Coordinates of C-alpha atoms in Angstrom, one line a residue:
Chain N
M1 CA -6.6 38.4 18.6
N2 CA -5.7 35.7 21.1
E3 CA -2.5 35.5 23.0
P4 CA 0.5 34.4 20.9
M5 CA 2.3 31.3 21.9
A6 CA 5.2 31.4 24.4
W7 CA 8.4 31.4 22.4
P8 CA 10.4 29.0 24.7
Q9 CA 7.9 26.2 24.1
V10 CA 8.2 26.7 20.3
E11 CA 12.0 26.8 20.4
E12 CA 12.2 23.6 22.3
A13 CA 9.9 21.8 19.9
V14 CA 11.9 23.1 16.9
R15 CA 15.1 21.9 18.3
G16 CA 13.5 18.4 18.8
I17 CA 12.4 18.3 15.2
F18 CA 15.8 19.4 13.8
A19 CA 17.6 16.8 16.0
R20 CA 15.3 14.0 14.8
R21 CA 15.4 15.2 11.2
Y22 CA 11.8 14.0 11.0
F23 CA 10.0 16.8 9.3
A24 CA 6.8 15.4 7.8
N25 CA 5.1 12.1 6.8
N26 CA 3.0 11.3 9.9
G27 CA 6.0 11.7 12.3
P28 CA 6.1 11.3 16.1
L29 CA 4.5 14.7 16.8
V30 CA 1.6 14.1 14.5
R31 CA 0.9 10.8 16.1
Q32 CA 1.1 12.4 19.5
L33 CA -1.3 15.2 18.5
D34 CA -3.8 12.6 17.0
A35 CA -3.8 10.8 20.3
G36 CA -3.7 13.9 22.5
L37 CA -6.7 15.6 20.8
A38 CA -8.7 12.4 20.9
A39 CA -8.0 12.0 24.7
A40 CA -8.6 15.7 25.5
L41 CA -11.9 15.8 23.6
G42 CA -13.1 12.4 24.7
V43 CA -13.6 11.1 21.2
G44 CA -12.5 7.8 19.7
H45 CA -10.2 9.2 17.0
A46 CA -8.7 12.4 15.9
V47 CA -7.0 12.6 12.5
C48 CA -4.8 15.6 11.9
V49 CA -4.5 17.2 8.4
T50 CA -3.0 20.3 6.9
N51 CA -6.0 22.6 7.7
G52 CA -9.6 22.7 8.8
T53 CA -11.0 23.0 5.3
A54 CA -9.0 20.0 4.1
A55 CA -10.4 18.2 7.1
L56 CA -14.0 19.0 6.0
T57 CA -13.4 17.9 2.4
L58 CA -11.6 14.7 3.5
L59 CA -14.4 13.9 6.0
A60 CA -17.1 14.3 3.3
M61 CA -15.0 12.3 0.8
A62 CA -14.6 9.5 3.2
V63 CA -18.4 9.3 3.7
A64 CA -19.5 9.6 0.1
R65 CA -18.1 10.4 -3.3
S66 CA -21.3 11.4 -5.1
G67 CA -24.9 12.5 -4.3
E68 CA -26.5 15.5 -2.6
V69 CA -25.5 16.8 0.8
V70 CA -28.0 18.8 2.9
V71 CA -26.5 22.0 4.2
P72 CA -28.0 25.0 6.1
P73 CA -29.8 27.5 3.7
D74 CA -27.2 30.2 4.4
A75 CA -24.1 28.0 4.6
P76 CA -20.9 29.9 3.8
R77 CA -19.2 29.5 0.5
S78 CA -16.2 27.8 2.1
T79 CA -18.4 25.1 3.4
I80 CA -20.2 24.6 0.1
D81 CA -16.9 24.5 -1.8
A82 CA -15.3 22.1 0.6
L83 CA -18.2 19.7 0.0
R84 CA -18.0 20.2 -3.8
W85 CA -14.3 19.3 -3.8
A86 CA -15.5 16.0 -2.3
G87 CA -17.7 15.4 -5.3
L88 CA -21.0 16.2 -3.5
V89 CA -23.8 18.5 -4.5
P90 CA -24.8 20.8 -1.6
T91 CA -28.5 21.6 -1.3
S92 CA -30.7 23.0 1.4
A93 CA -33.6 20.5 1.0
V94 CA -33.6 16.9 1.9
S95 CA -34.1 14.7 -1.2
A96 CA -34.0 11.0 -2.0
S97 CA -30.4 11.3 -3.3
A98 CA -29.1 13.0 -0.2
V99 CA -26.2 11.1 1.4
A100 CA -25.4 13.2 4.4
V101 CA -26.3 16.3 6.4
V102 CA -23.8 19.0 7.3
D103 CA -24.2 21.4 10.2
V104 CA -22.1 24.5 10.4
L105 CA -21.2 25.5 14.0
G106 CA -20.4 28.9 15.3
E107 CA -22.8 30.9 13.1
G108 CA -26.0 29.3 14.3
K109 CA -26.5 27.5 11.0
V110 CA -28.3 24.2 11.2
A111 CA -29.3 22.0 8.2
A112 CA -32.7 20.5 7.8
S113 CA -32.7 17.5 10.2
E114 CA -32.8 14.0 8.7
P115 CA -32.0 11.4 11.4
S116 CA -31.7 8.6 8.8
L117 CA -28.6 10.3 7.2
P118 CA -25.1 10.6 8.7
L119 CA -24.5 14.0 10.3
L120 CA -21.2 15.7 9.5
V121 CA -20.2 18.9 11.4
D122 CA -18.3 21.8 10.0
A123 CA -16.8 22.9 13.4
R124 CA -13.9 25.0 12.0
A125 CA -15.2 28.2 13.5
V126 CA -15.5 26.9 17.1
S127 CA -12.9 25.8 19.6
P128 CA -12.4 22.0 19.7
R129 CA -15.1 20.1 21.6
R130 CA -17.0 16.9 21.5
V131 CA -20.0 17.2 19.1
A132 CA -22.8 14.9 18.0
G133 CA -22.7 13.3 14.6
L134 CA -20.6 10.8 12.7
G135 CA -17.6 13.1 12.3
A136 CA -16.5 16.8 12.7
A137 CA -13.9 19.0 11.1
F138 CA -11.9 21.4 13.3
S139 CA -9.3 24.1 12.6
L140 CA -6.2 24.6 14.7
E141 CA -6.5 28.3 13.8
S142 CA -9.4 28.4 16.3
M143 CA -6.7 27.4 18.9
N144 CA -4.3 30.1 17.6
A145 CA -1.9 27.5 16.3
G146 CA -1.7 28.6 12.7
E147 CA -2.5 26.4 9.8
G148 CA -3.7 22.9 10.7
G149 CA -6.9 20.9 11.2
F150 CA -8.3 17.6 12.3
I151 CA -11.3 15.4 12.1
T152 CA -12.9 13.7 15.1
T153 CA -15.0 10.6 15.0
D154 CA -16.0 7.7 17.2
D155 CA -16.2 5.4 14.1
A156 CA -13.0 3.3 13.9
A157 CA -13.6 2.3 10.3
L158 CA -14.1 6.0 9.2
A159 CA -10.9 6.9 11.1
G160 CA -9.0 4.2 9.2
R161 CA -10.3 5.5 5.9
L162 CA -9.3 9.1 6.8
R163 CA -5.8 8.0 7.9
T164 CA -5.4 6.3 4.6
M165 CA -6.8 9.1 2.5
R166 CA -4.6 11.9 4.0
N167 CA -1.5 10.5 2.4
F168 CA -0.1 8.1 -0.2
H169 CA 2.3 6.1 2.0
P170 CA 2.0 2.3 1.6
S171 CA 2.8 1.9 5.3
E172 CA -0.1 4.3 6.2
T173 CA -2.7 2.3 4.3
F174 CA -5.4 1.0 6.7
A175 CA -8.4 0.7 4.5
D176 CA -9.5 0.2 0.9
V177 CA -10.4 3.7 -0.3
D178 CA -11.6 5.2 -3.6
V179 CA -9.4 8.3 -3.6
R180 CA -6.4 9.5 -1.6
T181 CA -4.6 12.8 -1.5
N182 CA -1.9 14.7 0.3
A183 CA -3.5 16.4 3.3
K184 CA -0.7 15.6 5.7
M185 CA 0.1 17.7 8.7
S186 CA 3.9 18.5 9.1
E187 CA 5.8 18.0 12.3
M188 CA 6.1 21.8 12.6
Q189 CA 2.3 22.2 12.5
A190 CA 1.9 19.3 14.9
A191 CA 4.4 20.9 17.3
L192 CA 2.3 24.1 17.4
G193 CA -0.9 22.1 17.8
L194 CA 0.6 20.2 20.8
I195 CA 1.6 23.5 22.5
A196 CA -1.9 24.9 21.8
L197 CA -3.5 21.7 23.2
E198 CA -1.3 22.0 26.3
N199 CA -2.4 25.6 26.8
L200 CA -6.0 24.6 26.4
R201 CA -5.7 21.9 29.1
A202 CA -4.0 24.5 31.4
A203 CA -6.8 27.0 30.8
R204 CA -9.4 24.4 31.8
Chain S
M1 CA 37.3 -2.8 8.0
T2 CA 36.4 -3.6 4.5
R3 CA 33.7 -6.0 3.6
A4 CA 36.3 -8.1 1.7
T5 CA 38.1 -9.1 4.9
A6 CA 34.9 -9.7 6.7
V7 CA 33.8 -12.0 3.9
G8 CA 37.0 -14.0 4.0
A9 CA 36.4 -14.8 7.7
R10 CA 33.4 -17.1 7.0
S11 CA 33.2 -20.3 5.0
N12 CA 30.2 -19.2 2.9
P13 CA 30.6 -15.5 2.0
V14 CA 27.0 -15.0 0.9
E15 CA 26.0 -15.4 4.6
H16 CA 27.5 -12.0 5.2
L17 CA 24.5 -10.5 3.4
A18 CA 22.0 -9.2 5.9
V19 CA 19.2 -10.9 4.0
F20 CA 20.8 -14.2 5.0
G21 CA 21.4 -13.2 8.6
G22 CA 24.6 -11.2 8.3
R23 CA 25.1 -7.8 10.0
P24 CA 23.4 -5.0 8.0
A25 CA 25.7 -2.6 6.2
F26 CA 23.8 0.3 7.8
A27 CA 22.6 0.5 11.4
E28 CA 20.3 3.4 10.6
P29 CA 18.2 3.3 7.4
R30 CA 19.7 5.3 4.6
P31 CA 16.7 7.2 3.0
I32 CA 15.8 8.1 -0.6
G33 CA 14.9 11.7 0.2
Q34 CA 16.9 14.9 0.4
L35 CA 16.1 15.9 4.0
F36 CA 18.2 19.1 3.9
T37 CA 18.5 20.5 7.4
P38 CA 19.3 24.2 7.7
D39 CA 21.1 25.7 10.7
V40 CA 18.6 25.5 13.6
E41 CA 19.7 28.9 15.0
R42 CA 19.0 30.7 11.8
F43 CA 15.6 29.0 11.5
L44 CA 14.8 30.1 15.1
A45 CA 15.8 33.7 14.3
L46 CA 13.5 33.8 11.2
A47 CA 10.6 32.0 13.0
R48 CA 10.6 33.9 16.3
P49 CA 9.0 37.2 15.1
A50 CA 6.2 35.3 13.4
V51 CA 5.5 33.3 16.6
E52 CA 5.8 36.3 18.9
Q53 CA 3.5 38.4 16.8
G54 CA 1.1 35.6 16.5
R55 CA 1.3 35.7 12.7
L56 CA 1.6 32.1 11.7
S57 CA -0.2 32.5 8.4
N58 CA -0.6 35.1 5.7
G59 CA 2.6 36.9 6.7
A60 CA 5.8 38.4 5.4
L61 CA 7.7 35.2 5.1
V62 CA 5.4 33.6 2.5
L63 CA 5.5 36.8 0.5
R64 CA 9.3 36.9 0.6
L65 CA 9.4 33.2 -0.4
E66 CA 7.1 33.8 -3.3
Q67 CA 9.2 36.7 -4.5
Q68 CA 12.5 34.8 -4.2
L69 CA 11.1 31.7 -5.9
A70 CA 9.7 33.8 -8.8
E71 CA 13.2 35.3 -9.2
F72 CA 14.8 31.9 -9.0
H73 CA 12.6 30.5 -11.7
G74 CA 12.5 33.7 -13.8
V75 CA 8.7 33.9 -13.8
R76 CA 6.3 36.7 -13.1
H77 CA 4.2 34.9 -10.5
C78 CA 4.8 32.3 -7.7
V79 CA 1.9 31.1 -5.6
A80 CA 2.9 29.3 -2.5
V81 CA 0.6 26.4 -1.4
A82 CA 0.2 23.9 1.4
N83 CA 1.7 21.2 -0.7
A84 CA 2.2 20.3 -4.4
A85 CA -1.0 18.2 -4.4
F86 CA -3.0 21.3 -3.8
G87 CA -1.3 23.1 -6.6
L88 CA -1.9 20.4 -9.1
T89 CA -5.5 19.8 -8.0
M90 CA -6.4 23.5 -8.0
L91 CA -5.0 23.8 -11.6
L92 CA -6.8 20.7 -12.9
Q93 CA -10.1 21.9 -11.3
R94 CA -9.6 25.3 -12.9
F95 CA -8.9 23.7 -16.3
G96 CA -11.9 21.4 -15.9
R97 CA -14.2 24.5 -16.1
G98 CA -16.9 22.7 -14.1
R99 CA -17.4 19.9 -16.6
P100 CA -16.3 16.3 -16.4
G101 CA -13.4 15.5 -18.7
E102 CA -10.1 13.7 -19.0
V103 CA -6.6 14.7 -17.8
I104 CA -3.8 13.1 -19.9
L105 CA -0.9 12.0 -17.7
P106 CA 2.1 9.7 -17.8
A107 CA 1.6 6.1 -16.7
F108 CA 5.2 6.0 -15.4
S109 CA 5.0 8.6 -12.6
Y110 CA 3.9 9.5 -9.1
R111 CA 1.0 7.5 -7.7
G112 CA -0.8 10.7 -6.5
L113 CA -1.4 12.1 -10.1
P114 CA -4.6 10.1 -11.0
H115 CA -6.1 10.9 -7.6
F116 CA -5.5 14.7 -8.1
A117 CA -7.3 14.5 -11.5
R118 CA -10.3 12.7 -9.8
I119 CA -10.6 15.1 -6.9
A120 CA -10.6 17.9 -9.5
G121 CA -13.7 16.3 -11.0
Q122 CA -11.8 14.8 -14.0
S123 CA -10.8 11.3 -15.0
P124 CA -7.2 10.3 -15.6
R125 CA -6.1 9.1 -19.0
F126 CA -2.8 7.2 -18.8
C127 CA -0.3 7.7 -21.7
D128 CA 3.0 6.1 -22.5
V129 CA 6.3 7.8 -21.9
E130 CA 9.6 8.2 -23.8
E131 CA 12.4 5.6 -23.2
R132 CA 15.1 8.2 -22.5
T133 CA 13.3 11.1 -20.7
H134 CA 10.6 9.1 -18.9
G135 CA 8.3 12.0 -19.7
L136 CA 5.1 11.9 -21.7
D137 CA 5.5 10.8 -25.3
P138 CA 4.0 13.6 -27.5
R139 CA 2.8 11.0 -30.1
A140 CA 1.0 9.1 -27.4
V141 CA -0.6 12.3 -26.2
E142 CA -1.7 13.1 -29.7
R143 CA -3.5 9.8 -30.0
A144 CA -5.2 10.2 -26.5
L145 CA -6.5 13.8 -27.2
G146 CA -10.1 14.3 -27.9
P147 CA -13.1 16.6 -27.1
Q148 CA -13.1 15.1 -23.6
T149 CA -9.6 16.3 -22.8
S150 CA -9.5 19.1 -20.2
A151 CA -5.8 19.2 -19.6
I152 CA -2.4 17.6 -20.2
L153 CA -0.5 17.0 -17.0
A154 CA 3.1 16.4 -18.1
V155 CA 5.9 15.6 -15.7
C156 CA 9.5 16.9 -15.7
N157 CA 11.6 14.2 -14.1
Y158 CA 14.8 14.4 -12.2
N159 CA 16.8 13.1 -15.1
S160 CA 15.2 15.1 -17.9
P161 CA 12.5 17.8 -18.4
G162 CA 11.2 15.7 -21.3
D163 CA 10.1 16.9 -24.7
I164 CA 8.6 20.2 -23.6
D165 CA 8.5 21.7 -27.1
G166 CA 6.8 18.6 -28.6
L167 CA 4.2 18.4 -25.8
C168 CA 3.5 22.1 -25.9
A169 CA 3.0 22.0 -29.7
V170 CA 0.5 19.1 -29.4
A171 CA -1.3 21.0 -26.7
R172 CA -1.4 24.2 -28.7
A173 CA -2.7 22.5 -31.8
A174 CA -5.5 20.9 -29.7
H175 CA -6.3 24.1 -27.7
V176 CA -5.8 22.2 -24.5
P177 CA -4.0 23.7 -21.5
I178 CA -0.8 21.9 -20.5
L179 CA 0.8 22.0 -17.0
F180 CA 4.0 20.6 -15.7
D181 CA 4.6 18.7 -12.5
S182 CA 8.2 19.8 -12.1
V183 CA 8.5 18.6 -8.5
Y184 CA 11.7 16.5 -9.1
A185 CA 13.2 18.9 -11.6
V186 CA 13.6 22.1 -9.6
G187 CA 16.6 24.0 -10.9
A188 CA 16.8 22.1 -14.2
S189 CA 16.8 23.9 -17.6
Y190 CA 15.2 23.3 -21.0
R191 CA 16.9 24.8 -24.1
G192 CA 18.8 27.2 -21.9
R193 CA 16.0 28.4 -19.8
R194 CA 15.4 27.4 -16.2
L195 CA 12.1 25.6 -15.7
G196 CA 9.3 27.6 -14.2
A197 CA 7.4 29.3 -17.1
F198 CA 6.7 26.4 -19.4
G199 CA 3.1 25.5 -20.2
A200 CA 0.3 27.3 -18.4
A201 CA 1.9 26.6 -15.0
E202 CA 4.4 24.5 -13.3
V203 CA 4.1 22.9 -9.8
Y204 CA 6.9 22.3 -7.3
S205 CA 7.1 20.7 -3.9
L206 CA 8.6 21.9 -0.6
H207 CA 8.3 18.6 1.1
A208 CA 11.3 17.6 3.3
T209 CA 12.2 14.7 1.0
K210 CA 12.4 17.1 -2.0
L211 CA 15.3 19.4 -2.9
L212 CA 13.9 22.4 -1.1
N213 CA 12.8 21.5 2.4
G214 CA 9.9 23.6 3.8
F215 CA 8.8 20.8 6.2
E216 CA 5.9 20.3 3.8
G217 CA 4.6 22.7 1.1
G218 CA 4.6 23.5 -2.5
Y219 CA 4.3 26.3 -5.0
V220 CA 3.0 27.1 -8.5
T221 CA 5.0 29.2 -11.0
T222 CA 3.4 30.9 -14.0
D223 CA 3.7 33.9 -16.3
D224 CA -0.1 34.1 -16.6
G225 CA -1.4 36.9 -14.3
N226 CA -5.0 35.8 -14.6
L227 CA -4.2 32.3 -13.7
A228 CA -2.2 33.4 -10.7
A229 CA -5.2 35.5 -9.5
V230 CA -7.4 32.4 -9.8
L231 CA -4.9 30.3 -7.9
R232 CA -4.7 32.9 -5.1
W233 CA -8.5 33.0 -4.8
Q234 CA -8.7 29.2 -4.7
R235 CA -5.9 29.1 -2.1
D236 CA -7.2 31.8 0.2
E237 CA -10.8 30.8 0.6
S238 CA -11.7 34.4 -0.2
A239 CA -15.1 35.8 0.6
D240 CA -14.9 37.8 -2.7
A241 CA -16.7 36.7 -5.8
P242 CA -14.8 34.0 -7.8
P243 CA -12.5 35.5 -10.5
A244 CA -13.8 32.9 -13.0
D245 CA -16.8 30.6 -13.5
A246 CA -16.9 27.2 -11.8
V247 CA -13.7 27.6 -9.8
L248 CA -13.7 26.1 -6.3
G249 CA -12.0 27.7 -3.4
T250 CA -10.3 26.0 -0.5
N251 CA -7.6 26.6 2.1
A252 CA -4.3 25.8 0.6
R253 CA -2.2 28.3 2.5
L254 CA 1.4 27.7 3.3
G255 CA 2.3 28.5 7.0
E256 CA 4.8 31.1 7.9
L257 CA 7.2 28.7 9.6
H258 CA 7.2 26.5 6.6
A259 CA 8.1 29.5 4.4
A260 CA 11.0 30.3 6.8
M261 CA 12.3 26.8 6.4
A262 CA 12.0 27.0 2.6
L263 CA 13.8 30.3 2.4
L264 CA 16.8 28.8 4.2
S265 CA 16.7 25.8 1.8
L266 CA 16.5 28.0 -1.2
E267 CA 19.6 29.9 0.0
S268 CA 21.5 26.6 0.0
F269 CA 20.3 25.5 -3.4
D270 CA 23.8 25.4 -5.0
A271 CA 25.4 23.6 -2.0
I272 CA 22.5 21.0 -2.0
V273 CA 22.9 20.3 -5.7
S274 CA 26.7 20.1 -5.4
G275 CA 26.4 17.4 -2.7
N276 CA 23.9 15.5 -4.9
R277 CA 26.3 15.6 -7.8
R278 CA 29.2 14.2 -5.7
R279 CA 27.0 11.3 -4.6
F280 CA 25.7 10.8 -8.2
A281 CA 29.3 10.6 -9.5
A282 CA 30.1 8.0 -6.8
Y283 CA 27.2 5.9 -7.9
A284 CA 28.2 6.2 -11.5
A285 CA 31.7 5.0 -10.7
M286 CA 30.2 2.1 -8.7
C287 CA 27.9 1.0 -11.5
A288 CA 30.7 1.2 -14.1
R289 CA 32.3 -1.8 -12.5
L290 CA 29.1 -3.8 -12.0
P291 CA 27.9 -5.5 -15.3
G292 CA 24.1 -5.3 -15.6
L293 CA 23.7 -2.3 -13.3
R294 CA 23.4 0.9 -15.3
L295 CA 23.0 4.2 -13.5
V296 CA 20.2 6.0 -15.5
P297 CA 22.0 9.0 -16.9
V298 CA 20.8 12.6 -16.3
E299 CA 20.9 15.6 -18.6
A300 CA 23.3 18.5 -17.9
G301 CA 21.8 20.8 -15.3
S302 CA 19.9 18.0 -13.4
N303 CA 19.7 18.5 -9.7
C304 CA 20.7 14.8 -9.3
S305 CA 18.2 14.5 -6.5
M306 CA 17.7 10.8 -7.3
A307 CA 19.9 7.9 -8.3
V308 CA 18.1 5.2 -10.3
V309 CA 19.7 2.1 -11.6
D310 CA 18.5 -0.1 -14.5
V311 CA 18.8 -3.7 -13.4
S312 CA 19.2 -6.1 -16.4
S313 CA 21.2 -9.0 -17.7
P314 CA 24.0 -10.1 -16.8
W315 CA 23.2 -8.9 -13.3
P316 CA 22.4 -12.1 -11.3
L317 CA 19.4 -10.8 -9.4
T318 CA 16.0 -9.3 -10.5
R319 CA 15.1 -5.8 -9.6
D320 CA 12.7 -7.1 -6.9
E321 CA 15.3 -9.4 -5.4
M322 CA 17.6 -6.3 -5.2
V323 CA 14.9 -4.5 -3.2
T324 CA 14.8 -7.4 -0.8
V325 CA 18.6 -7.7 -0.5
L326 CA 19.3 -4.0 -0.1
R327 CA 16.5 -3.2 2.3
A328 CA 17.8 -5.9 4.6
E329 CA 21.1 -4.0 4.5
G330 CA 19.4 -0.9 5.8
A331 CA 19.1 1.0 2.5
A332 CA 15.5 2.3 2.4
I333 CA 15.4 1.8 -1.3
A334 CA 12.3 1.3 -3.5
A335 CA 11.3 0.2 -6.9
Y336 CA 11.0 3.3 -9.0
Y337 CA 7.5 4.1 -10.2
S338 CA 6.4 0.5 -10.1
P339 CA 3.9 -0.8 -10.9
P340 CA 3.0 1.7 -13.7
L341 CA -0.1 3.7 -12.7
H342 CA -2.5 2.0 -15.2
R343 CA -1.7 -1.4 -13.6
S344 CA -1.7 -0.2 -10.0
V345 CA -4.3 0.2 -7.2
H346 CA -4.2 3.9 -8.2
C347 CA -6.0 3.2 -11.5
P348 CA -9.7 4.0 -11.1
P349 CA -12.1 1.1 -11.1
G350 CA -13.5 0.3 -14.5
Y351 CA -10.7 2.0 -16.4
D352 CA -10.1 0.5 -19.8
V353 CA -6.5 -0.6 -19.3
Q354 CA -4.3 -0.6 -22.5
V355 CA -0.8 -1.9 -22.9
L356 CA 1.7 0.9 -22.5
P357 CA 5.0 -0.8 -23.5
V358 CA 7.6 1.7 -22.5
A359 CA 6.1 2.5 -19.1
E360 CA 5.7 -1.2 -18.4
R361 CA 9.3 -2.0 -19.3
L362 CA 10.8 0.8 -17.3
A363 CA 8.6 0.1 -14.3
A364 CA 9.9 -3.5 -14.2
R365 CA 13.6 -2.6 -14.1
F366 CA 14.3 0.5 -12.2
L367 CA 15.6 0.7 -8.6
Q368 CA 15.9 3.9 -6.6
L369 CA 19.1 4.1 -4.5
P370 CA 19.6 6.0 -1.2
V371 CA 20.3 9.7 -1.7
G372 CA 20.2 13.0 0.2
E373 CA 22.0 14.6 3.1
L374 CA 22.0 11.4 5.2
V375 CA 24.0 9.4 2.6
S376 CA 27.7 9.9 2.7
L377 CA 30.3 8.9 0.1
D378 CA 31.4 6.2 2.6
D379 CA 27.9 4.9 2.7
I380 CA 27.9 4.6 -1.1
A381 CA 31.3 2.7 -0.9
R382 CA 29.7 0.3 1.6
L383 CA 26.8 -0.3 -0.7
G384 CA 29.3 -0.9 -3.4
D385 CA 30.9 -3.6 -1.3
V386 CA 27.6 -5.4 -0.9
L387 CA 27.0 -5.2 -4.6
D388 CA 30.5 -6.4 -5.4
L389 CA 29.8 -9.5 -3.3
V390 CA 26.5 -10.0 -5.1
A391 CA 28.2 -9.7 -8.4
R392 CA 31.0 -12.2 -7.5
R393 CA 28.7 -14.8 -5.9
G394 CA 25.7 -14.1 -8.1
D395 CA 24.6 -17.7 -8.7
A396 CA 24.9 -18.6 -5.0
V397 CA 22.9 -15.5 -3.9
A398 CA 20.2 -16.0 -6.5
A399 CA 19.9 -19.7 -5.7
R400 CA 19.6 -19.1 -2.0
L401 CA 17.0 -16.3 -2.5
R402 CA 14.9 -18.5 -4.8
R403 CA 15.1 -21.5 -2.5
P404 CA 11.4 -22.4 -1.8

């Protein structure tokens, strides 16, 4: 297991949250983590959500709500199920009704290549990095920061859809979307994410 | 200084309303959520071992929370989840059994509900509600039931649990599972029994604006051991074979620090509800002197987590004008469940929209007032001063608001 977080950093963050009494709903720490991850990874946008699997489902749902999605032949069940939640049908062969390709990083699993389709990346098992493709889903657990996840993309329109879809708040509505859900990250989760991000920067 | 003296100092008293340029009654917005904040030192003491052991998930705090919530609700099983949306969506996916179908739900309710049905692979079917409880009307449900129905998603509201017996009887006769979204009704009772074990399952929230603050989170209560096992499998993204056909797994785990927060909130349940009841009584006294503003009554045992007024004649302003006037004063108020879901952007494209008279009438009239820990009895008195002025000068306020 990785090193646990240093307690003083966590304590300071908790005191800040309690003083602000801002606990959830895309608060200041979530916005800071969205921006910090995007800057650290050199991507256009990072959209934080409650965990990495929710990130993958939301990413898929923001790209398509029906059709087949091409996955590696030995893709893990959690990848398959995350895509099914989005309304997609995972398959290992490229067909005419395919709407996207999903690669799974960390286990050497690559889907059949199809350059005409958008590439989504299940990057939950690897540490955050810049990857090729339209969008990628990461887990904060890979940074030892507990539950939490985020999506990276260089596509501003996709990021706007994701920021809309992760919650129901009228003031957090940036795009017309078909479905929304609650996949919000809390301020406590974001605080742990920010500490992990700081540690990652220091280690580099 | 009372508002009355301030009003007397100007030639045209209505100019003292913030909407017309006067100073707002509240410098900081007064919210419509609970925002209970436990003692930070106690939270730190609970959180520290989890952080220092690097156990931020799947730990002892979630287990303790599940056990205490099961006791609180008097149910066999409690499954903590990342938020209430996960709980509802997982249940609706389970009840869909891998086939497309319809989920019957109230048209006068939370905007997320139709989305949860759709993510679960189902279509929402909006039904009318009862005038008094604001919950699903069993007769409307009966008419909407058919072979396509996969589940009934009923809502227990803050004011009343609704006609649980009537709804369960309709569900039983049709052999359709019924679940309750009891997010706003935590702690309430129905026929002498605390909510928790009604229907196949009930879903609750641990979001900061709800009665029990776990930062963000939720939980499902049920007496059905098989259903609890399915929910745990769905939540934990297990590598084991699924416990039932066509169920989908995900990650819906609640973090340990969220559980720590929720444990401290649960401990303060009685104190939180007492505070809510004092505020509710103050609002009731205020509305009693304001003709046309009626505080929507609650049943005995309500947690009083909301205060909703029914705006009608002879009150001089419309509900929507009230939203404008009071928001300008710094009250972060909102129209309550408006527009109704079947006439909102949350209704799926292509839906065959029917007239649902009760839902439409309620949605046009109800206004949610500021509540929770950040609203003092003095704040309610100040709000009362604003409303007294509106009542006294109603024609002038209305005319000025409606001036083109």
